[in-house]
mmCIF file of C-alpha atoms in Angstrom:
data_model
loop_
_atom_site.group_PDB
_atom_site.id
_atom_site.type_symbol
_atom_site.label_atom_id
_atom_site.label_comp_id
_atom_site.label_asym_id
_atom_site.label_seq_id
_atom_site.Cartn_x
_atom_site.Cartn_y
_atom_site.Cartn_z
ATOM 1 C CA UNK A 1 16.522 -39.738 -6.699
ATOM 2 C CA UNK A 2 17.011 -36.031 -6.909
ATOM 3 C CA UNK A 3 19.142 -34.323 -4.357
ATOM 4 C CA UNK A 4 18.348 -30.730 -3.440
ATOM 5 C CA UNK A 5 21.228 -28.731 -1.980
ATOM 6 C CA UNK A 6 21.412 -25.476 -0.064
ATOM 7 C CA UNK A 7 21.293 -22.772 -2.675
ATOM 8 C CA UNK A 8 21.418 -19.038 -3.150
ATOM 9 C CA UNK A 9 19.358 -17.052 -5.612
ATOM 10 C CA UNK A 10 21.905 -14.850 -7.392
ATOM 11 C CA UNK A 11 22.044 -11.930 -9.749
ATOM 12 C CA UNK A 12 24.433 -13.505 -12.267
ATOM 13 C CA UNK A 13 25.562 -16.986 -13.244
ATOM 14 C CA UNK A 14 28.241 -18.651 -15.320
ATOM 15 C CA UNK A 15 27.545 -21.210 -18.038
ATOM 16 C CA UNK A 16 31.177 -22.225 -18.298
ATOM 17 C CA UNK A 17 31.880 -23.527 -14.805
ATOM 18 C CA UNK A 18 28.215 -23.855 -13.708
ATOM 19 C CA UNK A 19 29.096 -22.304 -10.340
ATOM 20 C CA UNK A 20 27.323 -19.316 -8.827
ATOM 21 C CA UNK A 21 29.361 -16.267 -7.778
ATOM 22 C CA UNK A 22 28.942 -14.869 -4.303
ATOM 23 C CA UNK A 23 26.599 -12.048 -5.370
ATOM 24 C CA UNK A 24 23.102 -12.943 -4.221
ATOM 25 C CA UNK A 25 19.543 -11.615 -4.030
ATOM 26 C CA UNK A 26 17.628 -13.984 -1.758
ATOM 27 C CA UNK A 27 18.657 -16.963 0.340
ATOM 28 C CA UNK A 28 16.184 -19.791 0.462
ATOM 29 C CA UNK A 29 15.654 -22.612 2.852
ATOM 30 C CA UNK A 30 16.446 -25.799 0.962
ATOM 31 C CA UNK A 31 18.203 -28.319 3.199
ATOM 32 C CA UNK A 32 20.286 -31.240 1.926
ATOM 33 C CA UNK A 33 17.863 -34.085 1.511
ATOM 34 C CA UNK A 34 16.778 -36.745 -0.914
ATOM 35 C CA UNK A 35 13.182 -37.234 -1.968
ATOM 36 C CA UNK A 36 11.518 -39.919 0.102
ATOM 37 C CA UNK A 37 14.162 -39.730 2.820
ATOM 38 C CA UNK A 38 13.298 -36.396 4.375
ATOM 39 C CA UNK A 39 13.202 -36.457 8.161
ATOM 40 C CA UNK A 40 10.225 -35.412 10.265
ATOM 41 C CA UNK A 41 12.175 -32.362 11.505
ATOM 42 C CA UNK A 42 12.944 -31.122 7.994
ATOM 43 C CA UNK A 43 9.337 -31.590 6.942
ATOM 44 C CA UNK A 44 8.319 -29.582 10.005
ATOM 45 C CA UNK A 45 10.679 -26.786 8.905
ATOM 46 C CA UNK A 46 9.042 -26.715 5.467
ATOM 47 C CA UNK A 47 5.618 -26.482 7.089
ATOM 48 C CA UNK A 48 6.809 -23.715 9.422
ATOM 49 C CA UNK A 49 8.057 -21.674 6.465
ATOM 50 C CA UNK A 50 4.756 -22.327 4.676
ATOM 51 C CA UNK A 51 2.610 -21.115 7.592
ATOM 52 C CA UNK A 52 4.846 -18.164 8.507
ATOM 53 C CA UNK A 53 5.342 -16.812 4.999
ATOM 54 C CA UNK A 54 1.678 -17.421 4.198
ATOM 55 C CA UNK A 55 0.547 -15.440 7.237
ATOM 56 C CA UNK A 56 2.909 -12.536 6.563
ATOM 57 C CA UNK A 57 1.925 -12.379 2.882
ATOM 58 C CA UNK A 58 -1.704 -11.768 3.874
ATOM 59 C CA UNK A 59 -0.824 -9.177 6.517
ATOM 60 C CA UNK A 60 1.639 -7.374 4.223
ATOM 61 C CA UNK A 61 -1.046 -7.157 1.537
ATOM 62 C CA UNK A 62 -3.337 -5.569 4.119
ATOM 63 C CA UNK A 63 -0.581 -3.137 5.141
ATOM 64 C CA UNK A 64 0.167 -2.155 1.533
ATOM 65 C CA UNK A 65 -3.495 -1.451 0.827
ATOM 66 C CA UNK A 66 -3.502 1.020 3.738
ATOM 67 C CA UNK A 67 -0.203 2.759 2.949
ATOM 68 C CA UNK A 68 -0.322 6.103 1.154
ATOM 69 C CA UNK A 69 2.056 7.692 -1.334
ATOM 70 C CA UNK A 70 2.073 10.408 -3.974
ATOM 71 C CA UNK A 71 0.727 9.240 -7.305
ATOM 72 C CA UNK A 72 0.331 11.059 -10.604
ATOM 73 C CA UNK A 73 -0.295 14.820 -10.325
ATOM 74 C CA UNK A 74 1.147 14.633 -6.757
ATOM 75 C CA UNK A 75 -2.141 13.286 -5.416
ATOM 76 C CA UNK A 76 -1.667 11.282 -2.203
ATOM 77 C CA UNK A 77 -3.646 8.038 -2.338
ATOM 78 C CA UNK A 78 -3.622 4.512 -0.836
ATOM 79 C CA UNK A 79 -1.448 1.911 -2.554
ATOM 80 C CA UNK A 80 -4.406 -0.290 -3.547
ATOM 81 C CA UNK A 81 -2.888 -2.045 -6.551
ATOM 82 C CA UNK A 82 -4.057 -5.697 -6.758
ATOM 83 C CA UNK A 83 -2.840 -6.171 -10.345
ATOM 84 C CA UNK A 84 0.613 -4.777 -9.557
ATOM 85 C CA UNK A 85 0.955 -7.019 -6.496
ATOM 86 C CA UNK A 86 0.291 -10.056 -8.659
ATOM 87 C CA UNK A 87 2.937 -8.823 -11.083
ATOM 88 C CA UNK A 88 5.418 -8.412 -8.216
ATOM 89 C CA UNK A 89 4.758 -11.958 -7.044
ATOM 90 C CA UNK A 90 5.612 -13.346 -10.486
ATOM 91 C CA UNK A 91 8.813 -11.281 -10.586
ATOM 92 C CA UNK A 92 9.972 -12.972 -7.392
ATOM 93 C CA UNK A 93 8.938 -16.438 -8.561
ATOM 94 C CA UNK A 94 10.755 -16.059 -11.878
ATOM 95 C CA UNK A 95 14.082 -15.448 -10.066
ATOM 96 C CA UNK A 96 14.139 -19.129 -9.104
ATOM 97 C CA UNK A 97 14.955 -19.897 -12.762
ATOM 98 C CA UNK A 98 18.599 -19.516 -11.702
ATOM 99 C CA UNK A 99 18.354 -22.755 -9.720
ATOM 100 C CA UNK A 100 16.913 -24.949 -12.491
ATOM 101 C CA UNK A 101 18.662 -27.397 -14.845
ATOM 102 C CA UNK A 102 17.405 -25.195 -17.695
ATOM 103 C CA UNK A 103 19.933 -22.509 -16.705
ATOM 104 C CA UNK A 104 22.606 -24.675 -15.078
ATOM 105 C CA UNK A 105 23.005 -26.768 -18.223
ATOM 106 C CA UNK A 106 22.605 -23.732 -20.502
ATOM 107 C CA UNK A 107 20.303 -25.754 -22.749
ATOM 108 C CA UNK A 108 17.209 -24.544 -24.546
ATOM 109 C CA UNK A 109 16.526 -27.732 -26.501
ATOM 110 C CA UNK A 110 14.638 -30.547 -24.752
ATOM 111 C CA UNK A 111 16.889 -32.844 -22.741
ATOM 112 C CA UNK A 112 16.217 -35.679 -20.331
ATOM 113 C CA UNK A 113 16.804 -36.202 -16.617
ATOM 114 C CA UNK A 114 15.728 -39.511 -15.136
ATOM 115 C CA UNK A 115 13.858 -40.450 -18.303
ATOM 116 C CA UNK A 116 11.624 -37.352 -18.377
ATOM 117 C CA UNK A 117 11.692 -34.473 -20.828
ATOM 118 C CA UNK A 118 12.990 -31.058 -19.808
ATOM 119 C CA UNK A 119 13.621 -27.775 -21.609
ATOM 120 C CA UNK A 120 10.892 -26.100 -23.663
ATOM 121 C CA UNK A 121 8.589 -29.109 -23.391
ATOM 122 C CA UNK A 122 8.218 -28.739 -19.626
ATOM 123 C CA UNK A 123 8.189 -24.947 -19.894
ATOM 124 C CA UNK A 124 5.157 -25.072 -22.200
ATOM 125 C CA UNK A 125 3.299 -27.460 -19.885
ATOM 126 C CA UNK A 126 3.683 -25.065 -16.952
ATOM 127 C CA UNK A 127 1.803 -22.330 -18.841
ATOM 128 C CA UNK A 128 -1.499 -23.995 -17.832
ATOM 129 C CA UNK A 129 -1.084 -23.747 -14.028
ATOM 130 C CA UNK A 130 0.563 -20.324 -14.495
ATOM 131 C CA UNK A 131 -2.560 -18.939 -16.183
ATOM 132 C CA UNK A 132 -4.689 -20.357 -13.356
ATOM 133 C CA UNK A 133 -2.314 -18.805 -10.815
ATOM 134 C CA UNK A 134 -2.507 -15.372 -12.451
ATOM 135 C CA UNK A 135 -6.307 -15.333 -12.630
ATOM 136 C CA UNK A 136 -6.750 -16.666 -9.091
ATOM 137 C CA UNK A 137 -4.164 -14.266 -7.639
ATOM 138 C CA UNK A 138 -5.786 -11.194 -9.193
ATOM 139 C CA UNK A 139 -9.281 -12.277 -8.084
ATOM 140 C CA UNK A 140 -8.035 -12.819 -4.528
ATOM 141 C CA UNK A 141 -6.154 -9.518 -4.462
ATOM 142 C CA UNK A 142 -9.288 -7.696 -5.605
ATOM 143 C CA UNK A 143 -11.354 -9.498 -2.955
ATOM 144 C CA UNK A 144 -8.811 -8.435 -0.326
ATOM 145 C CA UNK A 145 -9.796 -4.813 -0.986
ATOM 146 C CA UNK A 146 -13.132 -5.495 0.714
ATOM 147 C CA UNK A 147 -12.447 -8.165 3.360
ATOM 148 C CA UNK A 148 -10.511 -8.515 6.610
ATOM 149 C CA UNK A 149 -7.328 -10.610 6.337
ATOM 150 C CA UNK A 150 -8.653 -13.483 8.476
ATOM 151 C CA UNK A 151 -11.991 -13.647 6.611
ATOM 152 C CA UNK A 152 -10.120 -13.560 3.308
ATOM 153 C CA UNK A 153 -7.874 -16.411 4.415
ATOM 154 C CA UNK A 154 -10.601 -18.533 6.014
ATOM 155 C CA UNK A 155 -12.760 -18.333 2.881
ATOM 156 C CA UNK A 156 -9.841 -19.819 0.971
ATOM 157 C CA UNK A 157 -10.544 -23.069 2.792
ATOM 158 C CA UNK A 158 -13.161 -23.729 0.095
ATOM 159 C CA UNK A 159 -10.265 -24.943 -2.045
ATOM 160 C CA UNK A 160 -10.590 -28.332 -0.318
ATOM 161 C CA UNK A 161 -13.922 -28.994 -2.058
ATOM 162 C CA UNK A 162 -12.568 -28.115 -5.495
ATOM 163 C CA UNK A 163 -9.372 -30.089 -4.945
ATOM 164 C CA UNK A 164 -11.404 -33.159 -4.017
ATOM 165 C CA UNK A 165 -13.596 -32.760 -7.116
ATOM 166 C CA UNK A 166 -10.602 -32.356 -9.425
ATOM 167 C CA UNK A 167 -8.926 -35.337 -7.764
ATOM 168 C CA UNK A 168 -11.958 -37.398 -8.791
ATOM 169 C CA UNK A 169 -12.581 -36.123 -12.312
ATOM 170 C CA UNK A 170 -9.057 -35.172 -13.370
ATOM 171 C CA UNK A 171 -6.776 -37.516 -11.429
ATOM 172 C CA UNK A 172 -9.357 -40.334 -11.312
ATOM 173 C CA UNK A 173 -9.016 -40.882 -7.576
ATOM 174 C CA UNK A 174 -11.853 -42.256 -5.493
ATOM 175 C CA UNK A 175 -13.108 -40.561 -2.332
ATOM 176 C CA UNK A 176 -14.991 -42.545 0.289
ATOM 177 C CA UNK A 177 -17.687 -41.526 2.791
ATOM 178 C CA UNK A 178 -15.269 -40.209 5.410
ATOM 179 C CA UNK A 179 -13.697 -37.945 2.766
ATOM 180 C CA UNK A 180 -17.038 -36.369 1.937
ATOM 181 C CA UNK A 181 -17.884 -35.932 5.625
ATOM 182 C CA UNK A 182 -14.641 -33.993 5.991
ATOM 183 C CA UNK A 183 -15.327 -31.857 2.920
ATOM 184 C CA UNK A 184 -18.918 -31.045 3.950
ATOM 185 C CA UNK A 185 -17.830 -30.188 7.503
ATOM 186 C CA UNK A 186 -15.228 -27.815 6.085
ATOM 187 C CA UNK A 187 -17.834 -26.104 3.906
ATOM 188 C CA UNK A 188 -20.122 -25.653 6.932
ATOM 189 C CA UNK A 189 -17.277 -23.970 8.817
ATOM 190 C CA UNK A 190 -16.524 -21.655 5.891
ATOM 191 C CA UNK A 191 -20.218 -20.711 5.711
ATOM 192 C CA UNK A 192 -20.152 -19.701 9.385
ATOM 193 C CA UNK A 193 -17.057 -17.579 8.705
ATOM 194 C CA UNK A 194 -18.804 -15.878 5.787
ATOM 195 C CA UNK A 195 -21.868 -15.084 7.890
ATOM 196 C CA UNK A 196 -19.690 -13.616 10.641
ATOM 197 C CA UNK A 197 -18.042 -11.337 8.076
ATOM 198 C CA UNK A 198 -21.405 -10.017 6.887
ATOM 199 C CA UNK A 199 -22.634 -9.404 10.450
ATOM 200 C CA UNK A 200 -19.426 -7.789 11.724
ATOM 201 C CA UNK A 201 -18.634 -4.075 11.726
ATOM 202 C CA UNK A 202 -16.180 -3.220 8.945
ATOM 203 C CA UNK A 203 -14.649 -0.242 10.690
ATOM 204 C CA UNK A 204 -10.929 -0.721 10.344
ATOM 205 C CA UNK A 205 -8.278 -0.820 7.631
ATOM 206 C CA UNK A 206 -9.258 -1.536 4.055
ATOM 207 C CA UNK A 207 -12.709 -2.859 5.099
ATOM 208 C CA UNK A 208 -13.985 0.489 6.397
ATOM 209 C CA UNK A 209 -17.342 1.499 4.886
ATOM 210 C CA UNK A 210 -17.591 -1.651 2.759
ATOM 211 C CA UNK A 211 -21.180 -2.575 1.916
ATOM 212 C CA UNK A 212 -22.631 -6.022 2.557
ATOM 213 C CA UNK A 213 -23.068 -6.530 -1.183
ATOM 214 C CA UNK A 214 -19.382 -5.873 -1.850
ATOM 215 C CA UNK A 215 -18.375 -8.286 0.913
ATOM 216 C CA UNK A 216 -20.564 -11.021 -0.583
ATOM 217 C CA UNK A 217 -19.149 -10.324 -4.061
ATOM 218 C CA UNK A 218 -15.608 -10.468 -2.662
ATOM 219 C CA UNK A 219 -16.309 -13.852 -1.067
ATOM 220 C CA UNK A 220 -17.703 -15.143 -4.375
ATOM 221 C CA UNK A 221 -14.496 -14.009 -6.102
ATOM 222 C CA UNK A 222 -12.461 -15.957 -3.544
ATOM 223 C CA UNK A 223 -14.502 -19.123 -4.110
ATOM 224 C CA UNK A 224 -14.014 -18.809 -7.890
ATOM 225 C CA UNK A 225 -10.291 -18.273 -7.325
ATOM 226 C CA UNK A 226 -10.119 -21.406 -5.187
ATOM 227 C CA UNK A 227 -11.590 -23.457 -8.015
ATOM 228 C CA UNK A 228 -8.811 -22.210 -10.284
ATOM 229 C CA UNK A 229 -6.115 -22.813 -7.675
ATOM 230 C CA UNK A 230 -7.427 -26.296 -6.973
ATOM 231 C CA UNK A 231 -6.992 -27.189 -10.642
ATOM 232 C CA UNK A 232 -3.582 -25.502 -10.564
ATOM 233 C CA UNK A 233 -2.350 -27.600 -7.621
ATOM 234 C CA UNK A 234 -3.678 -30.809 -9.184
ATOM 235 C CA UNK A 235 -1.713 -30.089 -12.385
ATOM 236 C CA UNK A 236 1.352 -29.163 -10.311
ATOM 237 C CA UNK A 237 1.052 -32.470 -8.456
ATOM 238 C CA UNK A 238 1.024 -34.283 -11.796
ATOM 239 C CA UNK A 239 4.121 -32.403 -12.956
ATOM 240 C CA UNK A 240 5.981 -33.086 -9.693
ATOM 241 C CA UNK A 241 5.036 -36.759 -9.310
ATOM 242 C CA UNK A 242 4.394 -37.991 -12.856
ATOM 243 C CA UNK A 243 6.625 -35.774 -15.001
ATOM 244 C CA UNK A 244 9.131 -35.675 -12.115
ATOM 245 C CA UNK A 245 9.912 -31.961 -12.354
ATOM 246 C CA UNK A 246 11.647 -30.139 -9.494
ATOM 247 C CA UNK A 247 9.804 -27.569 -7.399
ATOM 248 C CA UNK A 248 12.174 -24.800 -8.536
ATOM 249 C CA UNK A 249 11.351 -25.554 -12.157
ATOM 250 C CA UNK A 250 7.598 -25.361 -11.559
ATOM 251 C CA UNK A 251 7.722 -22.172 -9.453
ATOM 252 C CA UNK A 252 10.148 -20.324 -11.748
ATOM 253 C CA UNK A 253 8.424 -21.321 -14.991
ATOM 254 C CA UNK A 254 5.080 -20.277 -13.522
ATOM 255 C CA UNK A 255 6.697 -16.983 -12.571
ATOM 256 C CA UNK A 256 7.965 -16.358 -16.100
ATOM 257 C CA UNK A 257 4.620 -17.243 -17.688
ATOM 258 C CA UNK A 258 2.764 -15.166 -15.095
ATOM 259 C CA UNK A 259 5.091 -12.228 -15.726
ATOM 260 C CA UNK A 260 4.433 -12.498 -19.448
ATOM 261 C CA UNK A 261 0.643 -12.729 -19.080
ATOM 262 C CA UNK A 262 0.600 -9.882 -16.525
ATOM 263 C CA UNK A 263 2.850 -7.495 -18.446
ATOM 264 C CA UNK A 264 1.418 -7.922 -21.925
ATOM 265 C CA UNK A 265 -2.215 -8.925 -21.335
ATOM 266 C CA UNK A 266 -3.670 -8.450 -17.832
ATOM 267 C CA UNK A 267 -2.184 -5.104 -16.770
ATOM 268 C CA UNK A 268 -2.753 -3.392 -20.150
ATOM 269 C CA UNK A 269 -6.406 -4.470 -19.956
ATOM 270 C CA UNK A 270 -6.693 -3.001 -16.453
ATOM 271 C CA UNK A 271 -5.125 0.241 -17.717
ATOM 272 C CA UNK A 272 -7.598 0.775 -20.565
ATOM 273 C CA UNK A 273 -10.637 0.250 -18.343
ATOM 274 C CA UNK A 274 -12.539 3.435 -17.455
ATOM 275 C CA UNK A 275 -11.491 4.842 -14.097
ATOM 276 C CA UNK A 276 -15.157 4.925 -13.119
ATOM 277 C CA UNK A 277 -15.118 1.094 -13.121
ATOM 278 C CA UNK A 278 -13.620 1.353 -9.646
ATOM 279 C CA UNK A 279 -10.846 -0.317 -7.664
ATOM 280 C CA UNK A 280 -9.844 -3.756 -8.811
ATOM 281 C CA UNK A 281 -11.104 -3.225 -12.364
ATOM 282 C CA UNK A 282 -9.193 -0.101 -13.378
ATOM 283 C CA UNK A 283 -5.550 0.243 -12.363
ATOM 284 C CA UNK A 284 -2.887 2.686 -13.506
ATOM 285 C CA UNK A 285 0.026 0.268 -13.395
ATOM 286 C CA UNK A 286 2.732 2.827 -14.189
ATOM 287 C CA UNK A 287 1.519 4.864 -11.232
ATOM 288 C CA UNK A 288 2.507 1.945 -8.986
ATOM 289 C CA UNK A 289 6.195 2.491 -9.796
ATOM 290 C CA UNK A 290 5.752 6.245 -9.314
ATOM 291 C CA UNK A 291 4.237 5.721 -5.855
ATOM 292 C CA UNK A 292 6.984 3.266 -4.864
ATOM 293 C CA UNK A 293 9.627 5.795 -5.921
ATOM 294 C CA UNK A 294 7.954 8.431 -3.735
ATOM 295 C CA UNK A 295 7.720 6.316 -0.574
ATOM 296 C CA UNK A 296 10.466 4.198 0.952
ATOM 297 C CA UNK A 297 7.857 2.589 3.211
ATOM 298 C CA UNK A 298 5.834 1.350 0.234
ATOM 299 C CA UNK A 299 9.068 0.157 -1.398
ATOM 300 C CA UNK A 300 10.112 -1.754 1.733
ATOM 301 C CA UNK A 301 6.670 -3.340 2.164
ATOM 302 C CA UNK A 302 6.576 -4.326 -1.525
ATOM 303 C CA UNK A 303 10.002 -5.994 -1.380
ATOM 304 C CA UNK A 304 9.037 -7.780 1.846
ATOM 305 C CA UNK A 305 5.819 -8.988 0.216
ATOM 306 C CA UNK A 306 7.693 -10.389 -2.792
ATOM 307 C CA UNK A 307 10.177 -12.206 -0.527
ATOM 308 C CA UNK A 308 7.534 -13.873 1.644
ATOM 309 C CA UNK A 309 5.230 -14.765 -1.266
ATOM 310 C CA UNK A 310 8.099 -16.506 -3.054
ATOM 311 C CA UNK A 311 8.932 -18.398 0.144
ATOM 312 C CA UNK A 312 5.271 -19.351 0.463
ATOM 313 C CA UNK A 313 5.026 -20.616 -3.128
ATOM 314 C CA UNK A 314 8.304 -22.523 -2.898
ATOM 315 C CA UNK A 315 7.430 -24.220 0.399
ATOM 316 C CA UNK A 316 3.935 -25.002 -0.897
ATOM 317 C CA UNK A 317 5.444 -26.698 -3.936
ATOM 318 C CA UNK A 318 7.736 -28.742 -1.679
ATOM 319 C CA UNK A 319 4.697 -29.859 0.334
ATOM 320 C CA UNK A 320 3.025 -31.011 -2.890
ATOM 321 C CA UNK A 321 6.232 -32.852 -3.803
ATOM 322 C CA UNK A 322 6.261 -34.876 -0.573
ATOM 323 C CA UNK A 323 2.536 -35.495 -0.251
ATOM 324 C CA UNK A 324 -0.345 -34.507 -2.562
ATOM 325 C CA UNK A 325 -2.178 -31.408 -3.728
ATOM 326 C CA UNK A 326 -5.053 -32.299 -1.404
ATOM 327 C CA UNK A 327 -2.772 -32.361 1.649
ATOM 328 C CA UNK A 328 -1.199 -29.075 0.601
ATOM 329 C CA UNK A 329 -4.609 -27.435 0.420
ATOM 330 C CA UNK A 330 -5.519 -28.818 3.841
ATOM 331 C CA UNK A 331 -2.424 -27.122 5.266
ATOM 332 C CA UNK A 332 -3.508 -24.002 3.373
ATOM 333 C CA UNK A 333 -6.754 -24.030 5.358
ATOM 334 C CA UNK A 334 -4.839 -24.540 8.607
ATOM 335 C CA UNK A 335 -2.754 -21.396 8.151
ATOM 336 C CA UNK A 336 -5.911 -19.327 8.661
ATOM 337 C CA UNK A 337 -5.260 -19.297 12.409
ATOM 338 C CA UNK A 338 -1.770 -17.853 11.800
ATOM 339 C CA UNK A 339 -3.244 -15.096 9.625
ATOM 340 C CA UNK A 340 -5.902 -14.304 12.231
ATOM 341 C CA UNK A 341 -3.414 -14.153 15.127
ATOM 342 C CA UNK A 342 -0.932 -12.016 13.189
ATOM 343 C CA UNK A 343 -3.710 -9.640 12.081
ATOM 344 C CA UNK A 344 -4.836 -9.126 15.681
ATOM 345 C CA UNK A 345 -1.238 -8.549 16.826
ATOM 346 C CA UNK A 346 -0.632 -5.946 14.107
ATOM 347 C CA UNK A 347 -3.898 -4.141 14.900
ATOM 348 C CA UNK A 348 -2.964 -3.561 18.545
ATOM 349 C CA UNK A 349 0.849 -3.397 18.262
ATOM 350 C CA UNK A 350 0.995 -1.066 15.242
ATOM 351 C CA UNK A 351 -2.186 1.059 15.271
ATOM 352 C CA UNK A 352 -0.605 3.648 13.003
ATOM 353 C CA UNK A 353 -0.522 1.199 10.082
ATOM 354 C CA UNK A 354 -4.311 0.985 9.923
ATOM 355 C CA UNK A 355 -3.949 -2.734 9.226
ATOM 356 C CA UNK A 356 -5.013 -5.915 10.954
ATOM 357 C CA UNK A 357 -8.300 -6.388 12.793
ATOM 358 C CA UNK A 358 -9.651 -5.927 16.285
ATOM 359 C CA UNK A 359 -11.170 -8.501 18.613
ATOM 360 C CA UNK A 360 -14.946 -8.340 19.024
ATOM 361 C CA UNK A 361 -17.955 -10.620 19.420
ATOM 362 C CA UNK A 362 -17.831 -11.662 15.772
ATOM 363 C CA UNK A 363 -14.255 -12.813 16.323
ATOM 364 C CA UNK A 364 -15.681 -15.632 18.450
ATOM 365 C CA UNK A 365 -18.051 -16.572 15.618
ATOM 366 C CA UNK A 366 -15.089 -16.555 13.233
ATOM 367 C CA UNK A 367 -13.177 -18.864 15.556
ATOM 368 C CA UNK A 368 -16.201 -21.172 15.739
ATOM 369 C CA UNK A 369 -16.405 -21.347 11.951
ATOM 370 C CA UNK A 370 -12.667 -21.812 11.697
ATOM 371 C CA UNK A 371 -12.750 -24.629 14.281
ATOM 372 C CA UNK A 372 -15.497 -26.398 12.323
ATOM 373 C CA UNK A 373 -13.552 -26.105 9.067
ATOM 374 C CA UNK A 374 -10.394 -27.399 10.754
ATOM 375 C CA UNK A 375 -12.394 -30.322 12.148
ATOM 376 C CA UNK A 376 -13.420 -31.121 8.584
ATOM 377 C CA UNK A 377 -9.801 -30.950 7.435
ATOM 378 C CA UNK A 378 -8.709 -33.262 10.255
ATOM 379 C CA UNK A 379 -11.445 -35.758 9.370
ATOM 380 C CA UNK A 380 -10.432 -35.659 5.724
ATOM 381 C CA UNK A 381 -6.748 -36.013 6.572
ATOM 382 C CA UNK A 382 -7.428 -38.919 9.002
ATOM 383 C CA UNK A 383 -6.028 -36.986 11.948
ATOM 384 C CA UNK A 384 -9.418 -37.652 13.544
ATOM 385 C CA UNK A 385 -10.808 -41.095 12.748
ATOM 386 C CA UNK A 386 -14.545 -41.650 12.831
ATOM 387 C CA UNK A 387 -15.662 -44.951 14.404
ATOM 388 C CA UNK A 388 -17.489 -47.505 12.244
ATOM 389 C CA UNK A 389 -16.269 -45.849 9.037
ATOM 390 C CA UNK A 390 -13.398 -47.138 6.878
ATOM 391 C CA UNK A 391 -10.524 -44.686 6.900
ATOM 392 C CA UNK A 392 -8.753 -45.907 3.783
ATOM 393 C CA UNK A 393 -9.552 -46.943 0.226
ATOM 394 C CA UNK A 394 -9.304 -50.687 -0.273
ATOM 395 C CA UNK A 395 -7.586 -50.458 -3.645
ATOM 396 C CA UNK A 396 -3.984 -49.353 -2.975
ATOM 397 C CA UNK A 397 -3.611 -48.268 -6.581
ATOM 398 C CA UNK A 398 -5.895 -45.303 -5.997
ATOM 399 C CA UNK A 399 -5.052 -44.475 -2.404
ATOM 400 C CA UNK A 400 -3.560 -41.116 -1.529
ATOM 401 C CA UNK A 401 0.041 -40.443 -0.653
ATOM 402 C CA UNK A 402 0.831 -40.086 3.020
ATOM 403 C CA UNK A 403 0.530 -36.677 4.688
ATOM 404 C CA UNK A 404 3.612 -34.501 4.860
ATOM 405 C CA UNK A 405 4.051 -34.818 8.615
ATOM 406 C CA UNK A 406 4.314 -38.523 9.215
ATOM 407 C CA UNK A 407 6.624 -40.179 11.723
ATOM 408 C CA UNK A 408 6.982 -43.205 9.482
ATOM 409 C CA UNK A 409 10.036 -41.831 7.723
#
């Protein structure tokens, strides 16, 4: 078993005594526990961090897109930088490298822990989910330019379908009738959410004056991104359960790979695009740093975004560690209600930010679609059991791991 201790992400480390000095950058939430022996309360804490950080990451993205600062030539413009935000996320994720055996043991050559390879071998494997993460993150950030936070989040529930498909064809798991009923119900709910977005008035925040065509295109981008993230979480599940890597290793290595791909491939490509290509395609990345330097508010919001997105990724990886990628993506769909509530609160509590969203008739349609999608998730996760239908696979060799929140601990 691997024991995870309370830890502090620091600025410097020592290879000689393998102890961290008291200088620190971020404090994370790991609690002393052993895998397989985590209490219900500690699992609930992980889920709380997942939902809270996930909700704030969406709202902070919305806030950043509506903040203004001086760019090049002293032109004041909104901080609508989807490529830079992805880069910032990978910066935060890469800091977790300080809590991995790779650094603690000061070894670059492959070594073994519990019979599994570490070092460069594992680092190379993580490049696959990292590339998926980069592509999906950028697509979602671009889509966020044209959608309300709650619509953006609720559309991400489509990941359940892709996760189920990859579980079948990649992990060779078998889904039964009740699984497909849950998946189809979720898709119906997401469709209702999408229709409500098209019919609603986009008159606030970053969705002002957005055409129906752009909203539809943004939703398509989200669905494509969910396919990539579904494959990413399936590979991460394999690394956590089969290769037996720690969550800090996966998150930090993904951060380093993502930082590399962003800095030397993705962002240069966005910079050489013609400015006429529009937001999301062209981006002057160096201008992002210039705007941050000219606005302490943008700086504060950017740092806050990096902190919460790292907490979200770390807690999500811990959920995958204790259950499966499918369960993690079900919880991902459930956090939509947290995003919606927080967006409404920010709209009315902080009107000057120009962020969030107001309550109107279409909000009820959104809630209906969300309720249907949650019903599908509950059916899939066996929270709601359908009569006359088997709830489990007969062959235990291909059955799923138990959900994260289970009292049978």
